[in-house]
Amino acid sequence: MLRRIFDPTRWARTALAAVTASVTLVAAPTAQAEPPSLSLEKTHLANGLEVILHEDHRTPIVTTNIWYHVGSKDEPAGRNGFAHLFEHLMFQGSKHVPEDAYFRFLERVGATDVNGTTSTDRTNYYETVPKNRLNLALWLESDRMGFLLSHVDELTFTGQRDVVKNERRQNYENAPYGLVGQYIYERLYPVGHPYHFLTIGTPRDLDAASLEDVKAFFRTWYAPNNATLVIAGDFDRTKTLELVGKYFGPIPSGPVPARGPVPPVTLAKEVRLDVSAGVELPRVYITWPTPPMFAPGDGDLDLLSHVLSSGKTSRLYKKLVYDLQIAADVSASQDSSQLGSTFGIVATAQPGHTAQELLKAIDEELALVRSGGVKGEELARAKTSVLSGLTFSLERTASRADRINLYNQYMSDPRYLPKDIARYEQATASTVQDVARRYLPADKRIVTVVTPEKGAPVAGRLKGGS
């Protein structure tokens, strides 16, 4: 009797090939399927705007996804939070779009996935519309790229600044443990490093910003030659390129400031941060600086994070939550960015237990990984989790458009998908053990201990450290 062996990695590959075929990508599912790739066309307008077309005619919808290659890392000194504030202003209207009409115009035609986001590295804007409304989406995007400053006035500016400050209060200043991340980043990235501050910004800098700052920021970074427009879905190539040229072609390009090299961040020793917070349960954060997104080691660290905390059989969950019952939760993640990444482990204590107990148990498990590596089945489960997550995200045109822009900005290659998959498939127990030894040393990291204290801010107050 033949025994059927479940190979989760092969399952992920099969699932990915199936999705690949269903969205008319290049590869066909075969027994030895080639790595799938996204079929696309990349071109430029004369003003420097990058345009990437990805056709998918299964569903009569189309996504526009535009990335401006500017994020909070590009903010001038004393203007922290400006990139995010600007994202808000982009939805308030432009020369030919009245105040607060942007969403209304799109809702009337049945648009979905309408939003924008800001990170340290970029700012994106996107919407998915019925195929016969692509004209509207392109016109709206071009109008705010070319004519935003004709609309923005002091009233719009101050109103959105208040909205951003309220967002900070809600998600950081009034959230349990909400400011711990800020303390860690300020310690990890030295003053002057582009990642020293959080993207949300600080009230001091937001209050100091003026309308003239807004206009200067727009003129500096929101030029067509600092943007990439991805159009994904059901559209006619020729007609779409004509529309793009019609709406975006007349917008003039501008000089984009050159960015200098940023040295990698390293820690010479273990750093301790002590935080008191008006919360019920102690918590510990362990943070290491790690390689940038897509750099060697980034994918292996991503897999290691899954081995440690993805699912109830993962190492840290099983030990801290199930076996020892000292933690209410535990998570590990490789948070990847353009200039450098962080690997973090966060655990919250059960009532009656301490952050020190959590740290001791985590250190014991990490020592086992460094000395003995990970098991084959653990790595297989991690690969399945990562690759299946990537696979299923590609089913939506909105996600595909965003991923194409991701590859384009970070790797200058919108067709990077096969290489992205390969870095996970080619990882071995040995490479994962190597990154644990190399990037997660026990003596060069930031350990942040949050201790409950009555009367302390719920978001946390930095008491000191070493």
Tab-separated table of C-alpha atoms in Angstrom:
chain	number	residue	atom	x	y	z
A	1	MET	CA	0.000	0.000	0.000
A	2	LEU	CA	1.378	3.328	-0.994
A	3	ARG	CA	1.584	5.897	1.727
A	4	ARG	CA	0.601	9.370	0.649
A	5	ILE	CA	2.938	11.974	2.121
A	6	PHE	CA	1.652	15.494	2.588
A	7	ASP	CA	4.178	18.009	1.327
A	8	PRO	CA	2.925	21.483	2.342
A	9	THR	CA	5.485	23.261	0.201
A	10	ARG	CA	4.346	21.375	-2.896
A	11	TRP	CA	0.737	22.170	-1.941
A	12	ALA	CA	1.596	25.859	-1.857
A	13	ARG	CA	3.237	25.623	-5.250
A	14	THR	CA	0.229	23.826	-6.679
A	15	ALA	CA	-2.170	26.392	-5.250
A	16	LEU	CA	-0.056	29.191	-6.592
A	17	ALA	CA	0.046	27.617	-10.030
A	18	ALA	CA	-3.738	27.278	-9.985
A	19	VAL	CA	-4.214	30.941	-9.161
A	20	THR	CA	-1.593	31.805	-11.717
A	21	ALA	CA	-3.544	30.076	-14.438
A	22	SER	CA	-6.877	31.540	-13.374
A	23	VAL	CA	-5.663	35.110	-13.673
A	24	THR	CA	-4.082	34.593	-17.068
A	25	LEU	CA	-0.567	34.838	-15.854
A	26	VAL	CA	2.274	33.366	-17.844
A	27	ALA	CA	2.884	29.971	-16.311
A	28	ALA	CA	0.665	26.922	-16.768
A	29	PRO	CA	0.209	24.344	-14.025
A	30	THR	CA	2.271	21.292	-14.851
A	31	ALA	CA	3.965	18.609	-12.828
A	32	GLN	CA	7.176	20.652	-12.977
A	33	ALA	CA	5.598	24.089	-13.201
A	34	GLU	CA	7.815	27.033	-13.868
A	35	PRO	CA	7.653	29.789	-11.268
A	36	PRO	CA	4.583	31.916	-12.061
A	37	SER	CA	4.986	35.460	-13.228
A	38	LEU	CA	2.716	38.434	-13.725
A	39	SER	CA	2.248	39.374	-17.367
A	40	LEU	CA	2.625	43.118	-17.665
A	41	GLU	CA	3.865	45.958	-19.805
A	42	LYS	CA	5.911	48.878	-18.512
A	43	THR	CA	6.267	52.168	-20.295
A	44	HIS	CA	6.934	55.856	-19.568
A	45	LEU	CA	5.337	59.118	-20.533
A	46	ALA	CA	7.547	61.948	-21.743
A	47	ASN	CA	7.195	63.652	-18.339
A	48	GLY	CA	8.712	60.625	-16.609
A	49	LEU	CA	5.555	58.999	-15.212
A	50	GLU	CA	5.994	55.231	-15.102
A	51	VAL	CA	2.958	53.313	-16.360
A	52	ILE	CA	2.549	49.574	-15.828
A	53	LEU	CA	-0.339	47.669	-17.414
A	54	HIS	CA	-1.500	44.274	-16.160
A	55	GLU	CA	-4.496	42.832	-18.012
A	56	ASP	CA	-6.962	40.417	-16.398
A	57	HIS	CA	-10.258	40.000	-18.250
A	58	ARG	CA	-11.973	37.554	-15.889
A	59	THR	CA	-14.033	40.215	-14.130
A	60	PRO	CA	-15.222	43.552	-15.597
A	61	ILE	CA	-13.372	45.692	-13.077
A	62	VAL	CA	-10.119	47.627	-13.172
A	63	THR	CA	-7.805	48.925	-10.437
A	64	THR	CA	-5.683	52.050	-10.588
A	65	ASN	CA	-2.853	52.084	-8.073
A	66	ILE	CA	-0.390	54.946	-8.007
A	67	TRP	CA	2.727	55.067	-5.828
A	68	TYR	CA	4.486	58.322	-5.135
A	69	HIS	CA	8.041	57.448	-4.163
A	70	VAL	CA	7.991	59.522	-1.014
A	71	GLY	CA	7.323	58.500	2.572
A	72	SER	CA	7.998	59.672	6.084
A	73	LYS	CA	11.734	58.973	5.581
A	74	ASP	CA	11.804	61.955	3.214
A	75	GLU	CA	10.286	64.506	5.578
A	76	PRO	CA	12.380	67.581	6.311
A	77	ALA	CA	13.646	68.155	9.842
A	78	GLY	CA	10.927	69.474	12.136
A	79	ARG	CA	8.114	68.281	9.855
A	80	ASN	CA	7.539	64.735	11.114
A	81	GLY	CA	4.142	63.410	10.029
A	82	PHE	CA	4.028	65.529	6.932
A	83	ALA	CA	3.886	62.693	4.389
A	84	HIS	CA	0.860	61.216	6.126
A	85	LEU	CA	-0.824	64.598	6.493
A	86	PHE	CA	-0.374	65.131	2.796
A	87	GLU	CA	-2.090	61.828	2.045
A	88	HIS	CA	-5.197	63.195	3.772
A	89	LEU	CA	-5.111	66.410	1.773
A	90	MET	CA	-5.066	64.457	-1.493
A	91	PHE	CA	-8.634	63.279	-0.838
A	92	GLN	CA	-10.069	66.725	-0.079
A	93	GLY	CA	-10.346	67.979	-3.631
A	94	SER	CA	-8.367	69.554	-6.441
A	95	LYS	CA	-8.934	72.240	-9.061
A	96	HIS	CA	-11.788	70.434	-10.835
A	97	VAL	CA	-12.948	68.248	-7.926
A	98	PRO	CA	-14.894	70.065	-5.191
A	99	GLU	CA	-14.145	69.707	-1.479
A	100	ASP	CA	-15.004	66.221	-0.141
A	101	ALA	CA	-16.284	65.094	-3.560
A	102	TYR	CA	-13.568	62.555	-4.346
A	103	PHE	CA	-15.188	59.616	-2.560
A	104	ARG	CA	-18.673	60.705	-3.647
A	105	PHE	CA	-17.731	60.634	-7.318
A	106	LEU	CA	-16.339	57.114	-6.974
A	107	GLU	CA	-19.161	55.769	-4.799
A	108	ARG	CA	-21.705	56.786	-7.424
A	109	VAL	CA	-20.122	54.463	-9.974
A	110	GLY	CA	-19.740	51.531	-7.556
A	111	ALA	CA	-16.043	51.843	-6.821
A	112	THR	CA	-14.440	49.652	-4.161
A	113	ASP	CA	-11.060	49.614	-2.398
A	114	VAL	CA	-10.809	53.399	-2.446
A	115	ASN	CA	-8.072	54.602	-0.109
A	116	GLY	CA	-4.498	55.724	0.378
A	117	THR	CA	-1.730	54.728	2.773
A	118	THR	CA	1.591	56.165	3.892
A	119	SER	CA	4.653	54.242	5.006
A	120	THR	CA	8.228	55.170	5.748
A	121	ASP	CA	9.105	54.593	2.097
A	122	ARG	CA	6.143	55.528	-0.120
A	123	THR	CA	2.600	56.882	-0.358
A	124	ASN	CA	-0.040	55.106	-2.435
A	125	TYR	CA	-3.547	55.882	-3.689
A	126	TYR	CA	-5.894	53.351	-5.255
A	127	GLU	CA	-9.418	52.563	-6.347
A	128	THR	CA	-11.172	49.717	-8.175
A	129	VAL	CA	-13.959	50.697	-10.571
A	130	PRO	CA	-16.214	49.008	-13.145
A	131	LYS	CA	-14.327	48.694	-16.438
A	132	ASN	CA	-16.442	51.366	-18.124
A	133	ARG	CA	-15.471	53.880	-15.400
A	134	LEU	CA	-11.705	53.703	-15.779
A	135	ASN	CA	-11.933	57.107	-17.405
A	136	LEU	CA	-13.201	58.616	-14.138
A	137	ALA	CA	-10.524	57.002	-11.966
A	138	LEU	CA	-7.703	58.202	-14.212
A	139	TRP	CA	-9.138	61.708	-14.412
A	140	LEU	CA	-9.445	61.964	-10.630
A	141	GLU	CA	-5.869	60.761	-10.073
A	142	SER	CA	-4.483	63.101	-12.697
A	143	ASP	CA	-6.398	66.099	-11.367
A	144	ARG	CA	-4.902	65.829	-7.903
A	145	MET	CA	-1.448	65.148	-9.325
A	146	GLY	CA	-1.600	68.192	-11.569
A	147	PHE	CA	-3.918	70.634	-9.811
A	148	LEU	CA	-4.021	69.953	-6.064
A	149	LEU	CA	-2.557	73.304	-5.081
A	150	SER	CA	-5.339	75.156	-6.892
A	151	HIS	CA	-7.730	73.841	-4.256
A	152	VAL	CA	-5.888	73.449	-0.939
A	153	ASP	CA	-6.382	76.448	1.329
A	154	GLU	CA	-5.847	77.209	5.005
A	155	LEU	CA	-9.252	75.814	6.000
A	156	THR	CA	-8.662	72.460	4.303
A	157	PHE	CA	-5.144	72.254	5.670
A	158	THR	CA	-6.012	72.969	9.309
A	159	GLY	CA	-9.011	70.652	9.175
A	160	GLN	CA	-6.969	67.684	7.991
A	161	ARG	CA	-4.183	68.446	10.439
A	162	ASP	CA	-6.744	68.086	13.228
A	163	VAL	CA	-7.916	64.802	11.718
A	164	VAL	CA	-4.355	63.432	11.727
A	165	LYS	CA	-3.742	64.568	15.304
A	166	ASN	CA	-6.946	62.841	16.352
A	167	GLU	CA	-5.824	59.681	14.547
A	168	ARG	CA	-2.635	59.766	16.580
A	169	ARG	CA	-4.589	60.193	19.810
A	170	GLN	CA	-6.880	57.293	18.962
A	171	ASN	CA	-4.287	54.802	17.710
A	172	TYR	CA	-1.242	55.731	19.768
A	173	GLU	CA	-1.693	58.110	22.703
A	174	ASN	CA	-4.910	56.527	24.014
A	175	ALA	CA	-4.198	52.938	23.004
A	176	PRO	CA	-2.790	50.384	25.474
A	177	TYR	CA	0.989	50.113	24.939
A	178	GLY	CA	0.454	52.593	22.060
A	179	LEU	CA	3.680	54.599	22.390
A	180	VAL	CA	6.070	51.731	23.063
A	181	GLY	CA	6.883	51.419	19.368
A	182	GLN	CA	7.871	55.076	19.261
A	183	TYR	CA	10.309	54.616	22.157
A	184	ILE	CA	11.885	51.606	20.463
A	185	TYR	CA	12.304	53.341	17.087
A	186	GLU	CA	13.764	56.449	18.684
A	187	ARG	CA	16.357	54.279	20.416
A	188	LEU	CA	17.064	51.945	17.495
A	189	TYR	CA	17.433	54.610	14.805
A	190	PRO	CA	19.704	57.508	15.818
A	191	VAL	CA	18.704	61.148	15.448
A	192	GLY	CA	18.965	62.071	11.788
A	193	HIS	CA	18.178	58.571	10.524
A	194	PRO	CA	15.165	58.602	8.147
A	195	TYR	CA	13.361	56.043	10.336
A	196	HIS	CA	13.928	57.816	13.670
A	197	PHE	CA	10.308	58.977	13.898
A	198	LEU	CA	7.042	57.109	13.363
A	199	THR	CA	5.080	57.866	10.184
A	200	ILE	CA	2.101	59.171	12.176
A	201	GLY	CA	4.170	62.197	13.210
A	202	THR	CA	4.390	64.238	16.370
A	203	PRO	CA	1.903	66.891	17.564
A	204	ARG	CA	4.744	69.400	17.880
A	205	ASP	CA	5.801	69.086	14.255
A	206	LEU	CA	2.240	68.882	12.949
A	207	ASP	CA	1.363	72.113	14.754
A	208	ALA	CA	4.469	73.765	13.345
A	209	ALA	CA	3.543	72.920	9.755
A	210	SER	CA	2.155	75.688	7.569
A	211	LEU	CA	0.233	75.860	4.308
A	212	GLU	CA	3.421	76.958	2.601
A	213	ASP	CA	5.078	73.758	3.826
A	214	VAL	CA	2.302	71.801	2.139
A	215	LYS	CA	2.862	73.531	-1.150
A	216	ALA	CA	6.619	73.055	-0.968
A	217	PHE	CA	6.221	69.347	-0.159
A	218	PHE	CA	3.878	68.857	-3.126
A	219	ARG	CA	6.154	70.656	-5.556
A	220	THR	CA	9.140	68.626	-4.345
A	221	TRP	CA	7.744	65.097	-4.354
A	222	TYR	CA	4.447	64.862	-6.228
A	223	ALA	CA	5.876	65.196	-9.721
A	224	PRO	CA	4.943	62.610	-12.374
A	225	ASN	CA	8.591	61.562	-12.660
A	226	ASN	CA	8.448	60.511	-8.980
A	227	ALA	CA	5.379	58.290	-9.416
A	228	THR	CA	4.350	54.947	-10.868
A	229	LEU	CA	0.812	54.227	-12.072
A	230	VAL	CA	-0.262	50.576	-12.232
A	231	ILE	CA	-3.504	49.716	-14.034
A	232	ALA	CA	-4.683	46.161	-13.431
A	233	GLY	CA	-7.823	44.431	-14.610
A	234	ASP	CA	-10.199	44.389	-17.552
A	235	PHE	CA	-9.276	47.205	-19.926
A	236	ASP	CA	-8.386	47.857	-23.543
A	237	ARG	CA	-4.658	48.491	-23.822
A	238	THR	CA	-4.735	51.007	-26.650
A	239	LYS	CA	-7.617	53.058	-25.300
A	240	THR	CA	-6.130	53.019	-21.800
A	241	LEU	CA	-2.767	54.317	-22.930
A	242	GLU	CA	-4.586	57.077	-24.829
A	243	LEU	CA	-6.426	58.060	-21.638
A	244	VAL	CA	-3.257	58.018	-19.577
A	245	GLY	CA	-1.521	60.241	-22.111
A	246	LYS	CA	-4.502	62.580	-22.284
A	247	TYR	CA	-4.831	63.101	-18.526
A	248	PHE	CA	-1.279	62.723	-17.206
A	249	GLY	CA	0.792	63.738	-20.232
A	250	PRO	CA	0.404	67.538	-19.836
A	251	ILE	CA	1.525	67.521	-16.171
A	252	PRO	CA	5.070	68.900	-16.072
A	253	SER	CA	7.893	66.957	-14.455
A	254	GLY	CA	10.097	68.465	-11.778
A	255	PRO	CA	13.461	67.968	-10.108
A	256	VAL	CA	13.363	65.220	-7.474
A	257	PRO	CA	15.969	65.571	-4.702
A	258	ALA	CA	18.739	63.012	-4.680
A	259	ARG	CA	18.923	60.823	-1.605
A	260	GLY	CA	22.240	59.971	-0.053
A	261	PRO	CA	23.233	56.532	1.244
A	262	VAL	CA	22.088	55.586	4.732
A	263	PRO	CA	24.465	53.442	6.803
A	264	PRO	CA	23.038	50.226	8.263
A	265	VAL	CA	21.916	50.342	11.876
A	266	THR	CA	23.790	48.167	14.344
A	267	LEU	CA	23.732	47.692	18.100
A	268	ALA	CA	26.963	47.300	20.045
A	269	LYS	CA	25.262	45.821	23.100
A	270	GLU	CA	21.917	44.972	24.621
A	271	VAL	CA	19.811	48.057	25.338
A	272	ARG	CA	17.119	48.037	28.009
A	273	LEU	CA	14.083	50.303	28.006
A	274	ASP	CA	11.795	50.497	31.028
A	275	VAL	CA	8.243	51.645	30.362
A	276	SER	CA	5.399	52.073	32.839
A	277	ALA	CA	1.833	51.983	31.569
A	278	GLY	CA	-1.695	52.141	32.921
A	279	VAL	CA	-2.442	48.605	31.742
A	280	GLU	CA	-3.289	45.345	33.483
A	281	LEU	CA	-0.621	42.995	32.123
A	282	PRO	CA	3.175	43.198	31.800
A	283	ARG	CA	4.601	42.907	28.316
A	284	VAL	CA	8.070	42.442	26.815
A	285	TYR	CA	9.329	43.553	23.395
A	286	ILE	CA	12.591	42.253	21.899
A	287	THR	CA	13.843	44.065	18.800
A	288	TRP	CA	16.802	43.568	16.459
A	289	PRO	CA	17.879	45.554	13.360
A	290	THR	CA	17.786	43.274	10.318
A	291	PRO	CA	18.444	43.460	6.538
A	292	PRO	CA	16.240	45.580	4.237
A	293	MET	CA	13.283	44.161	2.363
A	294	PHE	CA	14.326	41.573	-0.265
A	295	ALA	CA	17.984	41.681	0.868
A	296	PRO	CA	19.672	38.334	1.637
A	297	GLY	CA	18.331	37.025	4.935
A	298	ASP	CA	15.040	38.964	4.798
A	299	GLY	CA	13.031	35.994	3.520
A	300	ASP	CA	14.685	33.546	5.939
A	301	LEU	CA	13.836	35.837	8.869
A	302	ASP	CA	10.266	35.985	7.630
A	303	LEU	CA	10.129	32.172	7.699
A	304	LEU	CA	11.717	32.105	11.148
A	305	SER	CA	9.012	34.409	12.482
A	306	HIS	CA	6.404	31.914	11.308
A	307	VAL	CA	8.273	29.028	12.943
A	308	LEU	CA	8.300	30.945	16.210
A	309	SER	CA	4.754	32.227	16.443
A	310	SER	CA	2.452	31.280	13.562
A	311	GLY	CA	-0.171	28.855	14.829
A	312	LYS	CA	-0.662	26.967	18.069
A	313	THR	CA	2.111	24.475	17.290
A	314	SER	CA	4.687	27.204	16.733
A	315	ARG	CA	7.592	27.209	19.124
A	316	LEU	CA	6.917	30.282	21.207
A	317	TYR	CA	3.139	29.890	21.306
A	318	LYS	CA	3.379	26.273	22.384
A	319	LYS	CA	5.969	26.978	25.076
A	320	LEU	CA	4.737	30.279	26.527
A	321	VAL	CA	0.969	30.031	26.049
A	322	TYR	CA	0.216	26.305	26.091
A	323	ASP	CA	2.955	24.524	28.075
A	324	LEU	CA	4.074	27.098	30.658
A	325	GLN	CA	0.842	29.144	30.549
A	326	ILE	CA	2.740	32.323	31.383
A	327	ALA	CA	1.720	34.327	28.305
A	328	ALA	CA	-1.639	35.543	27.072
A	329	ASP	CA	-0.208	36.034	23.586
A	330	VAL	CA	3.076	36.053	21.715
A	331	SER	CA	4.021	37.134	18.220
A	332	ALA	CA	7.137	37.404	16.075
A	333	SER	CA	7.572	39.298	12.828
A	334	GLN	CA	10.120	40.503	10.319
A	335	ASP	CA	8.968	44.051	9.535
A	336	SER	CA	10.678	44.819	6.264
A	337	SER	CA	11.416	48.271	4.868
A	338	GLN	CA	13.575	49.839	2.192
A	339	LEU	CA	16.510	51.121	4.254
A	340	GLY	CA	16.486	48.438	6.931
A	341	SER	CA	14.122	46.137	8.782
A	342	THR	CA	13.396	45.045	12.319
A	343	PHE	CA	12.735	41.615	13.745
A	344	GLY	CA	10.502	41.802	16.769
A	345	ILE	CA	9.066	39.452	19.374
A	346	VAL	CA	6.246	40.662	21.618
A	347	ALA	CA	4.694	38.699	24.491
A	348	THR	CA	2.047	39.687	27.027
A	349	ALA	CA	2.057	38.005	30.416
A	350	GLN	CA	-0.795	36.094	31.949
A	351	PRO	CA	-2.083	37.582	35.251
A	352	GLY	CA	0.361	36.745	38.044
A	353	HIS	CA	3.371	36.406	35.748
A	354	THR	CA	6.114	38.848	34.820
A	355	ALA	CA	7.847	40.156	31.732
A	356	GLN	CA	11.086	38.690	33.053
A	357	GLU	CA	9.563	35.189	32.988
A	358	LEU	CA	8.545	35.743	29.374
A	359	LEU	CA	11.996	36.987	28.420
A	360	LYS	CA	13.673	33.982	30.027
A	361	ALA	CA	11.422	31.518	28.190
A	362	ILE	CA	11.866	33.302	24.857
A	363	ASP	CA	15.640	33.368	25.290
A	364	GLU	CA	15.685	29.646	25.988
A	365	GLU	CA	13.789	28.917	22.790
A	366	LEU	CA	15.931	31.252	20.703
A	367	ALA	CA	19.061	29.580	22.070
A	368	LEU	CA	17.708	26.245	20.841
A	369	VAL	CA	17.141	27.696	17.364
A	370	ARG	CA	20.639	29.155	17.230
A	371	SER	CA	22.267	25.902	18.371
A	372	GLY	CA	20.020	23.271	16.835
A	373	GLY	CA	18.205	25.017	14.013
A	374	VAL	CA	14.609	24.362	13.011
A	375	LYS	CA	12.979	21.080	12.030
A	376	GLY	CA	12.100	20.214	8.466
A	377	GLU	CA	8.379	20.064	9.188
A	378	GLU	CA	8.488	23.441	10.920
A	379	LEU	CA	10.114	25.022	7.904
A	380	ALA	CA	7.665	23.318	5.550
A	381	ARG	CA	4.707	24.729	7.492
A	382	ALA	CA	6.265	28.189	7.438
A	383	LYS	CA	6.780	28.036	3.676
A	384	THR	CA	3.209	26.921	3.180
A	385	SER	CA	1.927	29.788	5.289
A	386	VAL	CA	3.998	32.417	3.486
A	387	LEU	CA	3.466	31.127	-0.046
A	388	SER	CA	-0.239	30.412	0.340
A	389	GLY	CA	-0.737	33.883	1.801
A	390	LEU	CA	1.054	35.365	-1.183
A	391	THR	CA	-0.915	33.146	-3.540
A	392	PHE	CA	-4.340	34.054	-2.287
A	393	SER	CA	-3.519	37.753	-2.136
A	394	LEU	CA	-2.923	37.642	-5.878
A	395	GLU	CA	-6.532	36.701	-6.578
A	396	ARG	CA	-7.629	40.348	-6.294
A	397	THR	CA	-6.625	42.885	-8.912
A	398	ALA	CA	-6.181	45.509	-6.189
A	399	SER	CA	-3.611	43.367	-4.371
A	400	ARG	CA	-1.846	42.452	-7.598
A	401	ALA	CA	-1.547	46.106	-8.594
A	402	ASP	CA	-0.062	47.006	-5.233
A	403	ARG	CA	2.411	44.133	-5.322
A	404	ILE	CA	3.568	45.139	-8.807
A	405	ASN	CA	4.243	48.623	-7.455
A	406	LEU	CA	6.031	47.102	-4.466
A	407	TYR	CA	8.413	45.139	-6.669
A	408	ASN	CA	8.889	48.127	-8.947
A	409	GLN	CA	9.946	50.490	-6.160
A	410	TYR	CA	12.004	48.142	-4.004
A	411	MET	CA	13.640	46.018	-6.709
A	412	SER	CA	13.227	48.185	-9.833
A	413	ASP	CA	11.627	45.079	-11.319
A	414	PRO	CA	7.814	44.817	-11.448
A	415	ARG	CA	8.276	41.205	-12.650
A	416	TYR	CA	10.032	40.186	-9.437
A	417	LEU	CA	7.316	37.706	-8.342
A	418	PRO	CA	9.169	34.496	-9.394
A	419	LYS	CA	12.284	35.653	-7.553
A	420	ASP	CA	10.208	36.560	-4.514
A	421	ILE	CA	8.739	33.062	-4.433
A	422	ALA	CA	12.145	31.479	-5.049
A	423	ARG	CA	13.760	33.083	-2.024
A	424	TYR	CA	11.244	31.276	0.181
A	425	GLU	CA	11.334	27.986	-1.717
A	426	GLN	CA	15.133	27.887	-1.629
A	427	ALA	CA	15.395	28.543	2.102
A	428	THR	CA	16.705	25.612	4.134
A	429	ALA	CA	16.901	24.741	7.808
A	430	SER	CA	20.541	25.736	7.601
A	431	THR	CA	19.874	29.218	6.147
A	432	VAL	CA	17.182	29.881	8.751
A	433	GLN	CA	19.493	28.814	11.559
A	434	ASP	CA	22.199	31.047	10.100
A	435	VAL	CA	20.010	34.183	10.171
A	436	ALA	CA	18.982	33.411	13.747
A	437	ARG	CA	22.640	33.295	14.756
A	438	ARG	CA	23.699	36.256	12.658
A	439	TYR	CA	20.847	38.731	13.108
A	440	LEU	CA	19.250	37.777	16.438
A	441	PRO	CA	22.162	37.733	18.900
A	442	ALA	CA	21.351	37.527	22.581
A	443	ASP	CA	23.683	40.395	23.472
A	444	LYS	CA	22.881	42.998	20.769
A	445	ARG	CA	19.218	43.919	20.841
A	446	ILE	CA	16.673	46.187	22.470
A	447	VAL	CA	14.655	44.676	25.310
A	448	THR	CA	11.678	46.777	26.362
A	449	VAL	CA	9.822	45.835	29.524
A	450	VAL	CA	6.394	47.328	30.120
A	451	THR	CA	5.319	47.297	33.765
A	452	PRO	CA	1.739	48.084	34.831
A	453	GLU	CA	1.511	51.171	37.017
A	454	LYS	CA	-1.594	52.917	38.281
A	455	GLY	CA	-1.790	56.503	37.131
A	456	ALA	CA	0.637	56.036	34.257
A	457	PRO	CA	-0.537	56.802	30.703
A	458	VAL	CA	-2.232	53.817	29.110
A	459	ALA	CA	0.028	54.213	26.062
A	460	GLY	CA	3.137	53.988	28.217
A	461	ARG	CA	5.709	56.352	29.669
A	462	LEU	CA	9.438	55.851	29.179
A	463	LYS	CA	11.014	55.744	32.616
A	464	GLY	CA	14.571	55.020	31.669
A	465	GLY	CA	16.924	52.449	30.303
A	466	SER	CA	20.512	51.540	29.735
